[in-house]
């Protein structure tokens, strides 16, 4: 043990207290014994440091800080150096505000485009997500603060996010849902990691020994500490025993008592507790001695702008309407041109230090603007007056710049979408604009996939995603040709949502979320199924053209030449995919295994080398229980997107094992037709029966059922509370601003009441509340009183 001297001085009570926060954002300290406290804040695309009382999801305003583009945006840059630069700016800002640890980056896999938090995550592809997360972690930690990659793992839906069990087969778990974290840990070396709310195959992530000890620590070499997601701890004692270090937000005496009792009654060994304290101290002591950084907010803004610019994706550019011709007149239409949609809602919401908008920024560009019209209400409501004004303006200009996108309520933490459409009022205005002009350039703002079925009616579409506080001028730079767009999509845009296999059961409404599609997430599915898409993974246009030539496969990687054949300089994202046609395993057709972003002057060529690495040829073998390489020929695909392969080659590899799993029983997975995998076949993939929901309407609610199930409660009062909650949520929806605290409650299980109320309520009191919900009112009241008195008694003893 590294900190034996400190640990020996700590009493059992003190060690127990260290396993939970002392407040919503701070760890417990015993300064006289050499244990400092650290301050934690949300990120990951800005620092959300709350002033005064912390309240988790932000009733109290946070300190104004720089709002950088969100993860979904940064991913489109395909530029790890840039992401590292953003991380370093973020880290410096955190340090300057006395924040020691930033809760991010988020790198869950975008299993479905409907997940409400996709804007906070990088990609549908684990390699892409892992590389970006590792870069962000390196950047953050270069400034003496800890990064906290989250949410570890298999956390891909918001509905019932704390009361959902992700049922996933071992190979898919390892190859899709853990690989990104593996890269992030091995290449970023984070000092902390946040366990996810959900269960994985029956175990809460925060209590999963195999995940937190065997894989994370022993296999990947993680040396930091594990923090629960806020309110996500289930059984605190089991969490500590199995590798979790810090229960957040603080449960103070309640959590402390649980650990003390467990040590006293032999459920938890004191040696294990000491080990956790030691591992926690490793990080806490290191962070507390870091020197404080300072920031220049103009520099921070400039980095935010650079990051937004490098991440812009040009989706369509007919008749080369872009870059804009300065001789032509321009009408600027759309609410988002004045009040940008630049970040997502939830725990990552930043109180931006400064906010640029298009209308005001236009004066810095050589353009002739005939005027601005709002065009539509931000919240989806018809407004004929606004539409009329916009049409009159459109008629006066050669070109219309139409700002469209998702509104705040459409994508948020705590809320999955039910469709991919843009708000109806925007779509209906677009239709009207098409009757008065041919020249429409759509500027999109949205943090996740949107339906683009209207695209044939416009000349150009350029996508900024959620581009942070300086996104507006970055976009104008691209529109006017000051920069050449070079972003590429990090997720597949399907023609229709129903094309995707995950859409059948997303979000899961019951206890189990069945990952029937296995490895076939995003392009891995559409590619294999030969399905047409609106825009493929890796896609993005430029104002110039690139040709690919001279592919050579070497022992350690591939080498090729890229030539810029156009008339302007630009950057190209070269992508390496690897597949294996003849295989004893079912496989996606090809998978991303490397990429490089290169800047090339017009008319010039450049040699590009993309190395192979530990991930290039491996698959997870469920027989040997480790990653192996299958022997035989591999196909090497090099292209400008997953659907635009320019060069191919072959490479032979030798097998690392003869022990192959028998997959002949998985026909759907071999063909890739996984849109409707039967229970029988899914069970074969899992190697065990598919779990079946045991709870039925009419039965009593359980501790780990979500509050939203109170609609079925036996107690009329509980049903009334549920109705009130629904009513308030609806009200918030109408206002257009998601109420995060209500959404949090709606999806959380009863046991989290104790986890989210400091030391006001403990688990015995929750059990009593549940009795009342289940119709045993008087018995429940009696129990509640008894539990309340018992809690007061032990709190007195502990204080
Ligand atoms: C979110 C985390 C966040 C935490 C603290 C949770 O609800 O899932 O991503 O870091 O709150 O705000």
Short mmCIF file of N, CA and C in Angstrom, two decimals, residues 422-563:
data_model
loop_
_atom_site.label_atom_id
_atom_site.label_comp_id
_atom_site.label_asym_id
_atom_site.label_seq_id
_atom_site.Cartn_x
_atom_site.Cartn_y
_atom_site.Cartn_z
N UNK A 422 -36.80 17.18 -38.07
CA UNK A 422 -36.62 18.54 -37.57
C UNK A 422 -38.00 19.07 -37.19
N UNK A 423 -38.05 20.12 -36.37
CA UNK A 423 -39.35 20.68 -36.01
C UNK A 423 -40.21 21.01 -37.25
N UNK A 424 -41.49 20.71 -37.14
CA UNK A 424 -42.40 20.87 -38.28
C UNK A 424 -42.47 22.31 -38.78
N UNK A 425 -42.39 23.28 -37.88
CA UNK A 425 -42.52 24.67 -38.33
C UNK A 425 -41.35 25.06 -39.23
N UNK A 426 -40.18 24.49 -38.96
CA UNK A 426 -39.01 24.79 -39.82
C UNK A 426 -39.20 24.11 -41.19
N UNK A 427 -39.67 22.86 -41.15
CA UNK A 427 -39.84 22.13 -42.41
C UNK A 427 -40.90 22.80 -43.29
N UNK A 428 -41.94 23.29 -42.63
CA UNK A 428 -42.99 23.90 -43.44
C UNK A 428 -42.51 25.23 -44.03
N UNK A 429 -41.67 25.96 -43.29
CA UNK A 429 -41.11 27.19 -43.87
C UNK A 429 -40.17 26.84 -45.03
N UNK A 430 -39.42 25.78 -44.88
CA UNK A 430 -38.51 25.39 -45.97
C UNK A 430 -39.31 25.15 -47.26
N UNK A 431 -40.43 24.45 -47.12
CA UNK A 431 -41.27 24.17 -48.29
C UNK A 431 -41.71 25.46 -48.95
N UNK A 432 -42.12 26.42 -48.13
CA UNK A 432 -42.58 27.70 -48.67
C UNK A 432 -41.43 28.45 -49.35
N UNK A 433 -40.27 28.40 -48.74
CA UNK A 433 -39.11 29.10 -49.32
C UNK A 433 -38.80 28.53 -50.71
N UNK A 434 -38.99 27.23 -50.83
CA UNK A 434 -38.70 26.59 -52.12
C UNK A 434 -39.60 27.09 -53.24
N UNK A 435 -40.75 27.66 -52.87
CA UNK A 435 -41.64 28.18 -53.91
C UNK A 435 -41.19 29.56 -54.40
N UNK A 436 -40.32 30.21 -53.63
CA UNK A 436 -39.90 31.55 -54.08
C UNK A 436 -38.44 31.62 -54.52
N UNK A 437 -37.65 30.61 -54.20
CA UNK A 437 -36.25 30.64 -54.63
C UNK A 437 -35.69 29.24 -54.87
N UNK A 438 -34.75 29.17 -55.78
CA UNK A 438 -34.06 27.91 -56.09
C UNK A 438 -32.78 27.78 -55.26
N UNK A 439 -32.35 28.93 -54.76
CA UNK A 439 -31.00 28.95 -54.18
C UNK A 439 -31.01 28.98 -52.66
N UNK A 440 -31.24 27.82 -52.09
CA UNK A 440 -31.28 27.75 -50.62
C UNK A 440 -30.06 26.98 -50.12
N UNK A 441 -29.39 27.61 -49.19
CA UNK A 441 -28.27 26.95 -48.50
C UNK A 441 -28.73 26.72 -47.07
N UNK A 442 -28.81 25.46 -46.66
CA UNK A 442 -29.23 25.16 -45.29
C UNK A 442 -28.01 25.02 -44.38
N UNK A 443 -28.07 25.75 -43.28
CA UNK A 443 -27.02 25.63 -42.26
C UNK A 443 -27.65 24.89 -41.08
N UNK A 444 -27.14 23.71 -40.79
CA UNK A 444 -27.77 22.86 -39.77
C UNK A 444 -27.08 22.96 -38.42
N UNK A 445 -27.91 22.95 -37.36
CA UNK A 445 -27.39 22.83 -35.99
C UNK A 445 -28.17 21.73 -35.30
N UNK A 446 -27.50 20.65 -34.96
CA UNK A 446 -28.12 19.54 -34.23
C UNK A 446 -27.00 18.65 -33.76
N UNK A 447 -27.17 18.05 -32.60
CA UNK A 447 -26.08 17.25 -32.05
C UNK A 447 -26.17 15.79 -32.40
N UNK A 448 -27.19 15.43 -33.17
CA UNK A 448 -27.33 14.03 -33.53
C UNK A 448 -28.01 13.92 -34.90
N UNK A 449 -28.12 12.69 -35.39
CA UNK A 449 -28.65 12.45 -36.73
C UNK A 449 -30.06 13.04 -36.89
N UNK A 450 -30.28 13.71 -38.00
CA UNK A 450 -31.64 14.18 -38.30
C UNK A 450 -32.06 13.66 -39.67
N UNK A 451 -33.36 13.60 -39.86
CA UNK A 451 -33.90 13.17 -41.15
C UNK A 451 -33.61 14.25 -42.19
N UNK A 452 -33.09 13.82 -43.35
CA UNK A 452 -32.74 14.80 -44.38
C UNK A 452 -33.53 14.55 -45.67
N UNK A 453 -34.72 13.99 -45.52
CA UNK A 453 -35.47 13.62 -46.72
C UNK A 453 -35.86 14.83 -47.56
N UNK A 454 -35.72 16.02 -47.01
CA UNK A 454 -36.05 17.27 -47.73
C UNK A 454 -34.87 17.78 -48.56
N UNK A 455 -33.76 17.06 -48.54
CA UNK A 455 -32.51 17.64 -49.04
C UNK A 455 -32.50 17.91 -50.54
N UNK A 456 -33.33 17.15 -51.28
CA UNK A 456 -33.30 17.34 -52.74
C UNK A 456 -33.80 18.75 -53.13
N UNK A 457 -34.55 19.38 -52.24
CA UNK A 457 -35.10 20.70 -52.57
C UNK A 457 -34.19 21.86 -52.26
N UNK A 458 -32.97 21.59 -51.82
CA UNK A 458 -32.06 22.71 -51.52
C UNK A 458 -30.74 22.50 -52.25
N UNK A 459 -30.01 23.61 -52.44
CA UNK A 459 -28.76 23.52 -53.20
C UNK A 459 -27.61 23.00 -52.35
N UNK A 460 -27.57 23.42 -51.09
CA UNK A 460 -26.44 23.02 -50.26
C UNK A 460 -26.89 22.80 -48.82
N UNK A 461 -26.19 21.90 -48.16
CA UNK A 461 -26.40 21.70 -46.72
C UNK A 461 -25.04 21.63 -46.06
N UNK A 462 -24.87 22.44 -45.04
CA UNK A 462 -23.61 22.44 -44.30
C UNK A 462 -23.96 22.29 -42.83
N UNK A 463 -23.27 21.35 -42.17
CA UNK A 463 -23.67 20.94 -40.83
C UNK A 463 -22.61 21.34 -39.79
N UNK A 464 -23.05 22.15 -38.83
CA UNK A 464 -22.10 22.58 -37.79
C UNK A 464 -22.22 21.79 -36.51
N UNK A 465 -23.20 20.86 -36.46
CA UNK A 465 -23.51 20.15 -35.22
C UNK A 465 -23.76 21.17 -34.10
N UNK A 466 -23.32 20.89 -32.88
CA UNK A 466 -23.49 21.87 -31.79
C UNK A 466 -22.11 22.46 -31.54
N UNK A 467 -21.93 23.67 -32.06
CA UNK A 467 -20.56 24.12 -32.30
C UNK A 467 -19.99 25.06 -31.25
N UNK A 468 -20.67 25.19 -30.11
CA UNK A 468 -20.08 25.98 -29.02
C UNK A 468 -20.24 27.48 -29.22
N UNK A 469 -19.65 28.24 -28.31
CA UNK A 469 -19.92 29.69 -28.26
C UNK A 469 -19.37 30.48 -29.45
N UNK A 470 -18.40 29.89 -30.17
CA UNK A 470 -17.83 30.62 -31.31
C UNK A 470 -18.18 29.95 -32.62
N UNK A 471 -19.22 29.13 -32.60
CA UNK A 471 -19.59 28.37 -33.80
C UNK A 471 -20.07 29.23 -34.95
N UNK A 472 -20.74 30.36 -34.64
CA UNK A 472 -21.33 31.17 -35.71
C UNK A 472 -20.28 31.73 -36.67
N UNK A 473 -19.22 32.42 -36.18
CA UNK A 473 -18.22 32.90 -37.14
C UNK A 473 -17.44 31.75 -37.80
N UNK A 474 -17.27 30.64 -37.08
CA UNK A 474 -16.58 29.49 -37.70
C UNK A 474 -17.36 29.05 -38.93
N UNK A 475 -18.69 29.03 -38.79
CA UNK A 475 -19.53 28.62 -39.92
C UNK A 475 -19.46 29.65 -41.05
N UNK A 476 -19.45 30.93 -40.70
CA UNK A 476 -19.34 31.96 -41.74
C UNK A 476 -18.01 31.84 -42.47
N UNK A 477 -16.97 31.47 -41.75
CA UNK A 477 -15.67 31.26 -42.41
C UNK A 477 -15.80 30.18 -43.48
N UNK A 478 -16.54 29.13 -43.16
CA UNK A 478 -16.70 28.03 -44.12
C UNK A 478 -17.62 28.45 -45.27
N UNK A 479 -18.70 29.17 -44.94
CA UNK A 479 -19.66 29.57 -45.98
C UNK A 479 -19.01 30.51 -46.99
N UNK A 480 -18.12 31.37 -46.52
CA UNK A 480 -17.51 32.35 -47.41
C UNK A 480 -16.20 31.86 -48.04
N UNK A 481 -15.76 30.68 -47.64
CA UNK A 481 -14.54 30.13 -48.25
C UNK A 481 -13.26 30.58 -47.56
N UNK A 482 -13.41 31.25 -46.44
CA UNK A 482 -12.22 31.64 -45.69
C UNK A 482 -11.50 30.38 -45.19
N UNK A 483 -12.29 29.38 -44.86
CA UNK A 483 -11.71 28.06 -44.60
C UNK A 483 -12.43 27.06 -45.50
N UNK A 484 -11.78 25.94 -45.71
CA UNK A 484 -12.36 24.89 -46.55
C UNK A 484 -12.88 23.79 -45.63
N UNK A 485 -14.20 23.50 -45.63
CA UNK A 485 -14.73 22.51 -44.69
C UNK A 485 -14.00 21.16 -44.83
N UNK A 486 -13.71 20.55 -43.70
CA UNK A 486 -12.97 19.30 -43.76
C UNK A 486 -13.47 18.27 -42.78
N UNK A 487 -14.64 18.52 -42.15
CA UNK A 487 -15.18 17.54 -41.21
C UNK A 487 -15.84 16.39 -41.95
N UNK A 488 -15.91 15.25 -41.29
CA UNK A 488 -16.63 14.10 -41.85
C UNK A 488 -17.48 13.48 -40.75
N UNK A 489 -18.61 12.93 -41.18
CA UNK A 489 -19.56 12.39 -40.20
C UNK A 489 -18.96 11.25 -39.39
N UNK A 490 -19.34 11.20 -38.12
CA UNK A 490 -18.89 10.10 -37.26
C UNK A 490 -20.03 9.16 -36.94
N UNK A 491 -21.12 9.32 -37.68
CA UNK A 491 -22.28 8.44 -37.50
C UNK A 491 -23.01 8.34 -38.83
N UNK A 492 -23.75 7.25 -38.99
CA UNK A 492 -24.48 6.99 -40.23
C UNK A 492 -25.80 7.74 -40.23
N UNK A 493 -26.12 8.38 -41.35
CA UNK A 493 -27.44 8.99 -41.52
C UNK A 493 -28.29 8.03 -42.35
N UNK A 494 -29.19 7.28 -41.70
CA UNK A 494 -29.99 6.31 -42.46
C UNK A 494 -31.04 7.01 -43.32
N UNK A 495 -31.53 6.31 -44.32
CA UNK A 495 -32.63 6.89 -45.11
C UNK A 495 -33.84 7.00 -44.19
N UNK A 496 -34.05 5.94 -43.42
CA UNK A 496 -35.18 5.97 -42.50
C UNK A 496 -34.79 5.25 -41.21
N UNK A 497 -35.35 5.73 -40.13
CA UNK A 497 -35.02 5.16 -38.83
C UNK A 497 -35.33 3.66 -38.78
N UNK A 498 -36.43 3.30 -39.45
CA UNK A 498 -36.86 1.90 -39.37
C UNK A 498 -35.88 0.97 -40.08
N UNK A 499 -34.93 1.53 -40.83
CA UNK A 499 -33.91 0.70 -41.46
C UNK A 499 -33.00 0.05 -40.43
N UNK A 500 -32.89 0.67 -39.26
CA UNK A 500 -31.89 0.22 -38.30
C UNK A 500 -32.42 -0.87 -37.38
N UNK A 501 -31.62 -1.91 -37.15
CA UNK A 501 -32.11 -3.01 -36.32
C UNK A 501 -32.41 -2.59 -34.89
N UNK A 502 -31.63 -1.62 -34.37
CA UNK A 502 -31.85 -1.22 -32.98
C UNK A 502 -33.19 -0.50 -32.80
N UNK A 503 -33.76 0.00 -33.91
CA UNK A 503 -34.98 0.80 -33.77
C UNK A 503 -36.17 -0.05 -33.32
N UNK A 504 -36.06 -1.38 -33.49
CA UNK A 504 -37.17 -2.24 -33.11
C UNK A 504 -37.47 -2.14 -31.61
N UNK A 505 -36.43 -2.02 -30.82
CA UNK A 505 -36.67 -2.04 -29.37
C UNK A 505 -36.02 -0.85 -28.68
N UNK A 506 -35.96 0.29 -29.34
CA UNK A 506 -35.26 1.42 -28.73
C UNK A 506 -36.18 2.60 -28.49
N UNK A 507 -36.16 3.18 -27.31
CA UNK A 507 -35.48 2.70 -26.12
C UNK A 507 -36.28 1.58 -25.48
N UNK A 508 -35.59 0.65 -24.83
CA UNK A 508 -36.30 -0.43 -24.16
C UNK A 508 -37.15 0.16 -23.06
N UNK A 509 -38.41 -0.29 -22.96
CA UNK A 509 -39.30 0.30 -21.96
C UNK A 509 -39.38 -0.55 -20.69
N UNK A 510 -38.86 -1.78 -20.76
CA UNK A 510 -38.91 -2.64 -19.58
C UNK A 510 -37.56 -2.74 -18.90
N UNK A 511 -37.41 -3.78 -18.08
CA UNK A 511 -36.17 -3.94 -17.31
C UNK A 511 -34.96 -4.21 -18.19
N UNK A 512 -35.19 -4.88 -19.32
CA UNK A 512 -34.05 -5.33 -20.12
C UNK A 512 -33.96 -4.61 -21.45
N UNK A 513 -32.75 -4.21 -21.77
CA UNK A 513 -32.51 -3.63 -23.08
C UNK A 513 -31.70 -4.68 -23.85
N UNK A 514 -32.33 -5.27 -24.83
CA UNK A 514 -31.73 -6.43 -25.51
C UNK A 514 -30.92 -5.97 -26.73
N UNK A 515 -29.63 -6.19 -26.69
CA UNK A 515 -28.75 -5.77 -27.77
C UNK A 515 -28.66 -6.88 -28.82
N UNK A 516 -29.82 -7.17 -29.40
CA UNK A 516 -29.93 -8.29 -30.33
C UNK A 516 -29.07 -8.13 -31.57
N UNK A 517 -28.85 -6.88 -31.97
CA UNK A 517 -28.13 -6.67 -33.23
C UNK A 517 -26.65 -7.00 -33.11
N UNK A 518 -26.18 -7.26 -31.90
CA UNK A 518 -24.79 -7.65 -31.71
C UNK A 518 -23.82 -6.60 -32.22
N UNK A 519 -22.89 -7.03 -33.05
CA UNK A 519 -21.85 -6.12 -33.54
C UNK A 519 -22.38 -5.10 -34.54
N UNK A 520 -23.59 -5.33 -35.04
CA UNK A 520 -24.05 -4.54 -36.20
C UNK A 520 -24.68 -3.20 -35.78
N UNK A 521 -23.82 -2.31 -35.37
CA UNK A 521 -24.22 -0.96 -34.97
C UNK A 521 -23.77 -0.01 -36.09
N UNK A 522 -24.61 0.94 -36.45
CA UNK A 522 -24.23 1.97 -37.43
C UNK A 522 -23.84 1.36 -38.76
N UNK A 523 -22.70 1.83 -39.30
CA UNK A 523 -22.30 1.37 -40.64
C UNK A 523 -22.00 -0.12 -40.66
N UNK A 524 -21.66 -0.69 -39.52
CA UNK A 524 -21.41 -2.14 -39.50
C UNK A 524 -22.66 -2.88 -39.95
N UNK A 525 -23.82 -2.31 -39.66
CA UNK A 525 -25.07 -2.94 -40.12
C UNK A 525 -25.39 -2.57 -41.57
N UNK A 526 -25.46 -1.28 -41.87
CA UNK A 526 -25.93 -0.87 -43.20
C UNK A 526 -24.99 -1.41 -44.30
N UNK A 527 -23.72 -1.43 -43.99
CA UNK A 527 -22.71 -1.94 -44.90
C UNK A 527 -22.94 -3.43 -45.21
N UNK A 528 -23.12 -4.18 -44.14
CA UNK A 528 -23.26 -5.63 -44.27
C UNK A 528 -24.59 -5.98 -44.95
N UNK A 529 -25.65 -5.24 -44.57
CA UNK A 529 -26.98 -5.53 -45.11
C UNK A 529 -27.13 -4.94 -46.51
N UNK A 530 -26.13 -4.21 -46.98
CA UNK A 530 -26.20 -3.61 -48.31
C UNK A 530 -27.31 -2.58 -48.42
N UNK A 531 -27.53 -1.85 -47.36
CA UNK A 531 -28.64 -0.90 -47.31
C UNK A 531 -28.20 0.49 -47.75
N UNK A 532 -29.02 1.13 -48.57
CA UNK A 532 -28.70 2.51 -48.98
C UNK A 532 -28.86 3.41 -47.76
N UNK A 533 -27.99 4.41 -47.66
CA UNK A 533 -28.12 5.36 -46.54
C UNK A 533 -28.23 6.78 -47.11
N UNK A 534 -28.67 7.70 -46.26
CA UNK A 534 -28.72 9.10 -46.70
C UNK A 534 -27.28 9.63 -46.82
N UNK A 535 -26.52 9.48 -45.75
CA UNK A 535 -25.09 9.79 -45.78
C UNK A 535 -24.34 8.77 -44.95
N UNK A 536 -23.27 8.23 -45.50
CA UNK A 536 -22.55 7.19 -44.77
C UNK A 536 -21.60 7.72 -43.71
N UNK A 537 -21.24 6.86 -42.81
CA UNK A 537 -20.21 7.14 -41.81
C UNK A 537 -18.93 7.57 -42.54
N UNK A 538 -18.31 8.62 -42.05
CA UNK A 538 -17.04 9.07 -42.64
C UNK A 538 -17.19 10.04 -43.80
N UNK A 539 -18.44 10.43 -44.11
CA UNK A 539 -18.71 11.27 -45.28
C UNK A 539 -18.56 12.76 -45.00
N UNK A 540 -18.05 13.48 -46.00
CA UNK A 540 -17.98 14.94 -45.91
C UNK A 540 -17.33 15.48 -47.17
N UNK A 541 -17.89 16.58 -47.71
CA UNK A 541 -17.34 17.16 -48.94
C UNK A 541 -16.33 18.26 -48.61
N UNK A 542 -15.68 18.72 -49.68
CA UNK A 542 -14.69 19.78 -49.53
C UNK A 542 -14.88 20.74 -50.72
N UNK A 543 -14.24 21.90 -50.68
CA UNK A 543 -14.28 22.79 -51.86
C UNK A 543 -13.22 22.36 -52.88
N UNK A 544 -12.47 21.32 -52.53
CA UNK A 544 -11.51 20.81 -53.50
C UNK A 544 -11.72 19.30 -53.66
N UNK A 545 -10.91 18.68 -54.50
CA UNK A 545 -11.01 17.22 -54.70
C UNK A 545 -9.67 16.57 -54.40
N UNK A 546 -9.77 15.33 -53.95
CA UNK A 546 -8.54 14.60 -53.64
C UNK A 546 -8.53 13.28 -54.40
N UNK A 547 -7.38 12.90 -54.90
CA UNK A 547 -7.28 11.56 -55.47
C UNK A 547 -6.35 10.72 -54.61
N UNK A 548 -6.60 9.42 -54.63
CA UNK A 548 -5.84 8.47 -53.82
C UNK A 548 -5.03 7.59 -54.77
N UNK A 549 -3.75 7.36 -54.46
CA UNK A 549 -2.96 6.49 -55.33
C UNK A 549 -1.84 5.80 -54.56
N UNK A 550 -1.22 4.85 -55.27
CA UNK A 550 0.01 4.16 -54.79
C UNK A 550 -0.13 3.52 -53.41
N UNK A 551 -1.17 2.75 -53.23
CA UNK A 551 -1.31 2.08 -51.93
C UNK A 551 -0.28 0.97 -51.78
N UNK A 552 0.45 1.00 -50.69
CA UNK A 552 1.39 -0.08 -50.38
C UNK A 552 1.10 -0.57 -48.97
N UNK A 553 0.96 -1.89 -48.84
CA UNK A 553 0.74 -2.45 -47.51
C UNK A 553 2.08 -2.90 -46.97
N UNK A 554 2.46 -2.34 -45.86
CA UNK A 554 3.74 -2.70 -45.24
C UNK A 554 3.45 -3.50 -43.97
N UNK A 555 4.51 -3.95 -43.36
CA UNK A 555 4.31 -4.78 -42.19
C UNK A 555 3.60 -4.03 -41.06
N UNK A 556 3.94 -2.77 -40.93
CA UNK A 556 3.39 -2.01 -39.80
C UNK A 556 2.28 -1.04 -40.14
N UNK A 557 1.86 -1.05 -41.40
CA UNK A 557 0.79 -0.12 -41.75
C UNK A 557 0.65 0.04 -43.25
N UNK A 558 -0.12 1.03 -43.66
CA UNK A 558 -0.31 1.26 -45.09
C UNK A 558 0.27 2.62 -45.46
N UNK A 559 0.69 2.71 -46.71
CA UNK A 559 1.26 3.96 -47.21
C UNK A 559 0.55 4.28 -48.52
N UNK A 560 0.22 5.53 -48.74
CA UNK A 560 -0.41 5.91 -50.01
C UNK A 560 -0.14 7.38 -50.27
N UNK A 561 -0.56 7.81 -51.46
CA UNK A 561 -0.36 9.22 -51.82
C UNK A 561 -1.71 9.87 -52.03
N UNK A 562 -1.87 11.05 -51.48
CA UNK A 562 -3.10 11.83 -51.68
C UNK A 562 -2.72 13.09 -52.46
N UNK A 563 -3.50 13.38 -53.50
CA UNK A 563 -3.22 14.57 -54.29
C UNK A 563 -4.42 15.50 -54.26
#
